PDB file of C-alpha atoms in Angstrom:
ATOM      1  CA  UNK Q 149       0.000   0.000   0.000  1.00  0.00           C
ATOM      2  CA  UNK Q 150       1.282   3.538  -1.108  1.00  0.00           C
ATOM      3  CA  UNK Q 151       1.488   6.002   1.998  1.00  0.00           C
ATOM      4  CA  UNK Q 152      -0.862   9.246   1.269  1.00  0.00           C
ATOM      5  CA  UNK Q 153       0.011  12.391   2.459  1.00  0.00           C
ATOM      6  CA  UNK Q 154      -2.721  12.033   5.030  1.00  0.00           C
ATOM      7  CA  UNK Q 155      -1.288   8.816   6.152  1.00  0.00           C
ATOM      8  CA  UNK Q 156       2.942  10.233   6.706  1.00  0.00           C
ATOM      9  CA  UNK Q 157       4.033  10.762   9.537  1.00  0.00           C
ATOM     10  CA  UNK Q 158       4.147  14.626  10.573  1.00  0.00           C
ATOM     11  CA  UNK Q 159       7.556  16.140  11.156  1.00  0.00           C
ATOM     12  CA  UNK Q 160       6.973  17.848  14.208  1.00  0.00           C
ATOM     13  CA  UNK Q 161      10.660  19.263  14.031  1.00  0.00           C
ATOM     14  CA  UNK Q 162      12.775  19.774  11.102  1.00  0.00           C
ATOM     15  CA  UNK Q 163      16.012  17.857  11.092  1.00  0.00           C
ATOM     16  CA  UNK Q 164      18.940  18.864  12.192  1.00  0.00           C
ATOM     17  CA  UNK Q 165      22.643  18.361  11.419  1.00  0.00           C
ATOM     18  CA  UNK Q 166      24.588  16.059  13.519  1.00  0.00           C
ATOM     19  CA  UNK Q 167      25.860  17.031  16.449  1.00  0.00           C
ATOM     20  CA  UNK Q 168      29.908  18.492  16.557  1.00  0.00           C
ATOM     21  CA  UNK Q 169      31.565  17.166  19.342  1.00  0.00           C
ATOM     22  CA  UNK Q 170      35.029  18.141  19.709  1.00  0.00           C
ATOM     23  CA  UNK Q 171      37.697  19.468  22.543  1.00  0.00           C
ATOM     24  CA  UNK Q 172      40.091  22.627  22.737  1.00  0.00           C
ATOM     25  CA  UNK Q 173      42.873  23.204  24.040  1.00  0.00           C
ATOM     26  CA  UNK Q 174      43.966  24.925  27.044  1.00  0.00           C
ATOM     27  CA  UNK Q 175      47.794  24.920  26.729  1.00  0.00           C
ATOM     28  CA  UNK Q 176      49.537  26.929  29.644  1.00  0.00           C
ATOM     29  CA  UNK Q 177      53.175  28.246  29.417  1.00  0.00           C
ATOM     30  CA  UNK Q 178      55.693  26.981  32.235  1.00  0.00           C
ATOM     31  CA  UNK Q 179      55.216  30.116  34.335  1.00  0.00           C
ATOM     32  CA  UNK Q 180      51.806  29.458  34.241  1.00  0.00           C
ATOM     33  CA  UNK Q 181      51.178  33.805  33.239  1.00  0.00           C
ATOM     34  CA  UNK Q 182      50.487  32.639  29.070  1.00  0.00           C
ATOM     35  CA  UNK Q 183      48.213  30.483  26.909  1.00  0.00           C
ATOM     36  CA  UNK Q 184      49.491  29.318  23.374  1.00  0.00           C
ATOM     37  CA  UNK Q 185      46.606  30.471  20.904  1.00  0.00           C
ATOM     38  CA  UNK Q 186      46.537  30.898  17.110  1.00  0.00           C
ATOM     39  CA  UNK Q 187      45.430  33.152  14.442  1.00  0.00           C
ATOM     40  CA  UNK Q 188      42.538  31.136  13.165  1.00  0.00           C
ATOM     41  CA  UNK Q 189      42.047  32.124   9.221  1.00  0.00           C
ATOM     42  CA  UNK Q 190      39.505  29.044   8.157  1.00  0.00           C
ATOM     43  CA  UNK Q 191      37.787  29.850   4.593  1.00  0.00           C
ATOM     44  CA  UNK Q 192      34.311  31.571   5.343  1.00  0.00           C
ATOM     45  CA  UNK Q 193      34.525  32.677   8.610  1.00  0.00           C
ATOM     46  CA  UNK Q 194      36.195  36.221   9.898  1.00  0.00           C
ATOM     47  CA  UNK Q 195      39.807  35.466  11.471  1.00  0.00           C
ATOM     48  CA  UNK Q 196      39.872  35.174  15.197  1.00  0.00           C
ATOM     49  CA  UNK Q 197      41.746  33.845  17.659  1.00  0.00           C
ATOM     50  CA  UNK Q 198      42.398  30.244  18.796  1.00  0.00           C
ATOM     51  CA  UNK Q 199      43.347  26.990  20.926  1.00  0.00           C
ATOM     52  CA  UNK Q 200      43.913  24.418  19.448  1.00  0.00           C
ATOM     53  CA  UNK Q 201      41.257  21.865  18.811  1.00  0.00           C
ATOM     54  CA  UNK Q 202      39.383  20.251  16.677  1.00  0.00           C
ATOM     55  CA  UNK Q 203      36.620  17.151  16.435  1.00  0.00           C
ATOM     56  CA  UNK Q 204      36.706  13.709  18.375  1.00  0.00           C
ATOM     57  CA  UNK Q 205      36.272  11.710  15.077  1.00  0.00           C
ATOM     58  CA  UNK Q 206      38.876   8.396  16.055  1.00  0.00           C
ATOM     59  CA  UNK Q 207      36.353   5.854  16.649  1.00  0.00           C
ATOM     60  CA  UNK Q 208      36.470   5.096  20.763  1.00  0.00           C
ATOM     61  CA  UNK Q 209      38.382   8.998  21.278  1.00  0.00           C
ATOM     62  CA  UNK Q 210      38.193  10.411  24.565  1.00  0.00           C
ATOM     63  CA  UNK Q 211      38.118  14.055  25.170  1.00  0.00           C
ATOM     64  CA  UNK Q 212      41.861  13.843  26.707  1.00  0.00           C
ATOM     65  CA  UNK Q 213      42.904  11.992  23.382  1.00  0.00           C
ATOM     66  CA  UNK Q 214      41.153  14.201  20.867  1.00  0.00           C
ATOM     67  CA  UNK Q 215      42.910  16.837  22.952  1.00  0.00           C
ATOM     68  CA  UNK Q 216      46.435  15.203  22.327  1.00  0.00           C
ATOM     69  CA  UNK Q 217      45.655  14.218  18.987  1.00  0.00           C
ATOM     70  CA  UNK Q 218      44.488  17.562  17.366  1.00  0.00           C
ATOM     71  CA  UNK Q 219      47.162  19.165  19.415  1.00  0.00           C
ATOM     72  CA  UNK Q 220      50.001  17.528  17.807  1.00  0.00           C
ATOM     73  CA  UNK Q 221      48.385  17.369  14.305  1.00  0.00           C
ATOM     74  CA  UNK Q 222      48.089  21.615  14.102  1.00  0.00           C
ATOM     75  CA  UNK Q 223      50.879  22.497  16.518  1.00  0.00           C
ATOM     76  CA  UNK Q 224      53.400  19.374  16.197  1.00  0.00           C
ATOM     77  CA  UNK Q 225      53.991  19.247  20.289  1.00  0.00           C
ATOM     78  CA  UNK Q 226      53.429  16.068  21.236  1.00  0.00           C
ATOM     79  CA  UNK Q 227      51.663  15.951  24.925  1.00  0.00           C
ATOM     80  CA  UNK Q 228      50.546  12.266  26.339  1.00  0.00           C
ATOM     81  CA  UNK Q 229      46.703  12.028  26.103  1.00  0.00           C
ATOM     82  CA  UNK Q 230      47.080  10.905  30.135  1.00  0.00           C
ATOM     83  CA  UNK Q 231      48.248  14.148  31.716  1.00  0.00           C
ATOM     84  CA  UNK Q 232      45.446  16.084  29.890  1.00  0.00           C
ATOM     85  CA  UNK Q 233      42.276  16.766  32.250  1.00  0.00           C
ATOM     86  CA  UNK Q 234      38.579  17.844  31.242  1.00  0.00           C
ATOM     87  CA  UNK Q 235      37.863  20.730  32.984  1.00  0.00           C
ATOM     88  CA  UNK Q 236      33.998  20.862  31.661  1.00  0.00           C
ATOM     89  CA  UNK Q 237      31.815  21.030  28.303  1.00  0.00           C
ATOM     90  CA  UNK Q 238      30.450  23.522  26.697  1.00  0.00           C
ATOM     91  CA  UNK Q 239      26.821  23.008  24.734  1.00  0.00           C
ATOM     92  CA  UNK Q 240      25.817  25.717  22.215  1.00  0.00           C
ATOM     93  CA  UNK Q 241      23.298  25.632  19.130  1.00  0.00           C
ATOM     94  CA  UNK Q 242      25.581  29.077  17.578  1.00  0.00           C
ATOM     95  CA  UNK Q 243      26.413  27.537  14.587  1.00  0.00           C
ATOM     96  CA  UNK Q 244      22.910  26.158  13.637  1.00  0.00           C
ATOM     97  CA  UNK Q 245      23.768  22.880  14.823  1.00  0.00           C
ATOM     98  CA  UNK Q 246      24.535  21.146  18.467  1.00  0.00           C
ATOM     99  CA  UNK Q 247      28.006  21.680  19.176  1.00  0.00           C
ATOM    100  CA  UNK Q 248      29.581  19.999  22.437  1.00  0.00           C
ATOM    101  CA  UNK Q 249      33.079  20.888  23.214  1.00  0.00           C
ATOM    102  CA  UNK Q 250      35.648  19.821  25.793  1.00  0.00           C
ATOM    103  CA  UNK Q 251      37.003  21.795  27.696  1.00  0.00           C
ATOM    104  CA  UNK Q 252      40.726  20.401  28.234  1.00  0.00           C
ATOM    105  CA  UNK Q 253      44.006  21.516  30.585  1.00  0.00           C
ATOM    106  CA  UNK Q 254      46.755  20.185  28.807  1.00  0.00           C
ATOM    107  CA  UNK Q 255      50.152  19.886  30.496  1.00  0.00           C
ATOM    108  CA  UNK Q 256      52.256  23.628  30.567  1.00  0.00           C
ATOM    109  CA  UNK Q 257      54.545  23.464  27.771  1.00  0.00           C
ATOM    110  CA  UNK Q 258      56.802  26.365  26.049  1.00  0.00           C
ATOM    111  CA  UNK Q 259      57.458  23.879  23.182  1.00  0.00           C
ATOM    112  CA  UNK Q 260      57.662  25.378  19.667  1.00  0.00           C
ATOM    113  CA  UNK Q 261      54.806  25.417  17.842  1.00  0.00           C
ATOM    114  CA  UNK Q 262      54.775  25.141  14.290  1.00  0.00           C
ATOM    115  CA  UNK Q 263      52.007  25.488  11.382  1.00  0.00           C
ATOM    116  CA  UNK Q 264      50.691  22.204  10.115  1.00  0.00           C
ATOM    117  CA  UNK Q 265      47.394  23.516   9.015  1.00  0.00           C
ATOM    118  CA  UNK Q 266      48.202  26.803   6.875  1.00  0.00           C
ATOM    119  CA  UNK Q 267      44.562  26.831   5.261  1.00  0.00           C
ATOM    120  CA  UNK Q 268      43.343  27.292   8.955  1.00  0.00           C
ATOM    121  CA  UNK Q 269      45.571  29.115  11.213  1.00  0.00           C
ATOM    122  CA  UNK Q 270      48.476  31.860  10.187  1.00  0.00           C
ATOM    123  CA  UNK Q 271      50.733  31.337  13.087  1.00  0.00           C
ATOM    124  CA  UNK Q 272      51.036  30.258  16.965  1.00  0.00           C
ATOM    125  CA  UNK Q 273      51.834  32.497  19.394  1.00  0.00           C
ATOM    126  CA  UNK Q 274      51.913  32.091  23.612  1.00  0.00           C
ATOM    127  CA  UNK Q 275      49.673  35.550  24.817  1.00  0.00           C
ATOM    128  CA  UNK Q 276      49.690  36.360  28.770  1.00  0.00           C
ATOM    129  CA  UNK Q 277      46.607  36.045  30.248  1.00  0.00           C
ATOM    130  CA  UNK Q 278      45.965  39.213  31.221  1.00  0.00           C
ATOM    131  CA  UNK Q 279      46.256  40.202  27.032  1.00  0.00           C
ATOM    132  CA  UNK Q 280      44.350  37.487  24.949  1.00  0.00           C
ATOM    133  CA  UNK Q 281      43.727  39.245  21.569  1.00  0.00           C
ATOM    134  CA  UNK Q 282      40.458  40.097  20.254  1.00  0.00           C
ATOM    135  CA  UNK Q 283      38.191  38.906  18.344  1.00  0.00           C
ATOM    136  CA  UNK Q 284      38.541  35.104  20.175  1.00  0.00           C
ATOM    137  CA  UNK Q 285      36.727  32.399  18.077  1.00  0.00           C
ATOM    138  CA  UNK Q 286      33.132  31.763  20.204  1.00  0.00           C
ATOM    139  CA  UNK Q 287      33.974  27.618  21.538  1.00  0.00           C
ATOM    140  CA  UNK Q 288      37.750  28.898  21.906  1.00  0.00           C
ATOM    141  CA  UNK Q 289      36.271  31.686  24.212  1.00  0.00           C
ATOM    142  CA  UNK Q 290      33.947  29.406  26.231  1.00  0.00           C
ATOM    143  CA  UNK Q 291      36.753  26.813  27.088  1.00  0.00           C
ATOM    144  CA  UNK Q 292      38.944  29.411  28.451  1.00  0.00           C
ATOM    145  CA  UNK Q 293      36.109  30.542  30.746  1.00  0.00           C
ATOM    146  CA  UNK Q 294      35.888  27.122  32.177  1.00  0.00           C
ATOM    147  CA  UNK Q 295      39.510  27.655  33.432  1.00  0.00           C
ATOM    148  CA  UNK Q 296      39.955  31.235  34.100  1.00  0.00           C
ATOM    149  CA  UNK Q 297      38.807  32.044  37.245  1.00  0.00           C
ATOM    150  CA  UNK Q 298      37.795  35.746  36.323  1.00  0.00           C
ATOM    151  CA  UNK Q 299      36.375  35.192  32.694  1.00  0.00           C
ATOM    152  CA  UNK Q 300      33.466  37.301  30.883  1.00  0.00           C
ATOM    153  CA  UNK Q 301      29.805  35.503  31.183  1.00  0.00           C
ATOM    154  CA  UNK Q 302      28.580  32.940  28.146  1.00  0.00           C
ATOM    155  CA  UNK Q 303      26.465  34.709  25.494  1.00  0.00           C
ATOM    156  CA  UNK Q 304      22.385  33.227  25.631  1.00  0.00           C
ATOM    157  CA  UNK Q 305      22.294  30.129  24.074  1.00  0.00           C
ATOM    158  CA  UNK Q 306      25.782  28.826  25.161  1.00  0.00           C
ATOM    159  CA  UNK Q 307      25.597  26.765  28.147  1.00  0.00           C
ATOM    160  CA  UNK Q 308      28.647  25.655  30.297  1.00  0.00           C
ATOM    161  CA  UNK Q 309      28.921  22.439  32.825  1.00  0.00           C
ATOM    162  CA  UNK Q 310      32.237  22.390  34.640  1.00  0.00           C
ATOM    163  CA  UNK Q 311      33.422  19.320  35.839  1.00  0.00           C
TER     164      UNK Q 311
END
């Protein structure tokens, strides 16, 4: 039997795209005074600033080894997945999707970081915290709040759950 239009199901929500799931991260200098952060220049959005970071698409990932992984693959310093901690996640809807992102403390390091990604980020450099550059990229933003104590307040729609 052919399904009628009266007989379909009604979508009651559109769909949506699948969710983005994903870590940044928070890499402290020695001194603990500086963050490493990049000049973010992916295609089709305005350049920011940002951590490293990037999706947990390794089948069986954890946060702490996404955070290792997409560490080494746009910086080339290699941190062990173990001494990584999640500090939180961060839920927003921003980008017209669900986007969940890790929050992740990565070992201090003053290792060189290099550019492995050139179509997304122009350079690496390690910023005080008292002088992050402006514009920051939105998730970049939100993970740093999770681990500075005196950080600005998450814009409506972003929603923040520290561990």
């Amino acid at each position: 039997m052919t399904a009628t239009p009266a007989m379909r199901p009604l979508l009651v929500n559109p769909p949506i795209k699948s969710p983005l799931i994903g870590a940044g991260v928070i890499v402290p200098t020695t001194d603990g005074r500086g963050v490493l952060i990049g000049r973010r220049t992916t295609a089709g959005e305005s350049p920011s600033w940002s951590l490293p970071g990037g999706k947990a698409d390794q089948p069986g990932e954890s946060f702490e080894q996404t955070a290792a992984r997409e560490l080494a693959e746009e910086t080339g310093i290699v941190l062990p997945a173990e001494r990584m901690r999640v500090l939180g996640v961060v839920l927003d809807h921003l980008a017209g999707w669900p986007r969940l992102t890790a929050a992740v403390l990565a070992p201090p390091s003053d290792d060189p970081a290099y550019v492995t990604e050139p179509h997304a980020c122009a350079g690496w450099e390690r910023r005080g915290l008292d002088e992050l550059p402006e514009p920051m990229f939105g998730p970049s933003a939100w993970v740093l709040a999770q681990w500075l104590p005196n950080a600005a307040e998450l814009p409506p729609g972003v929603h923040a759950y520290r561990l």
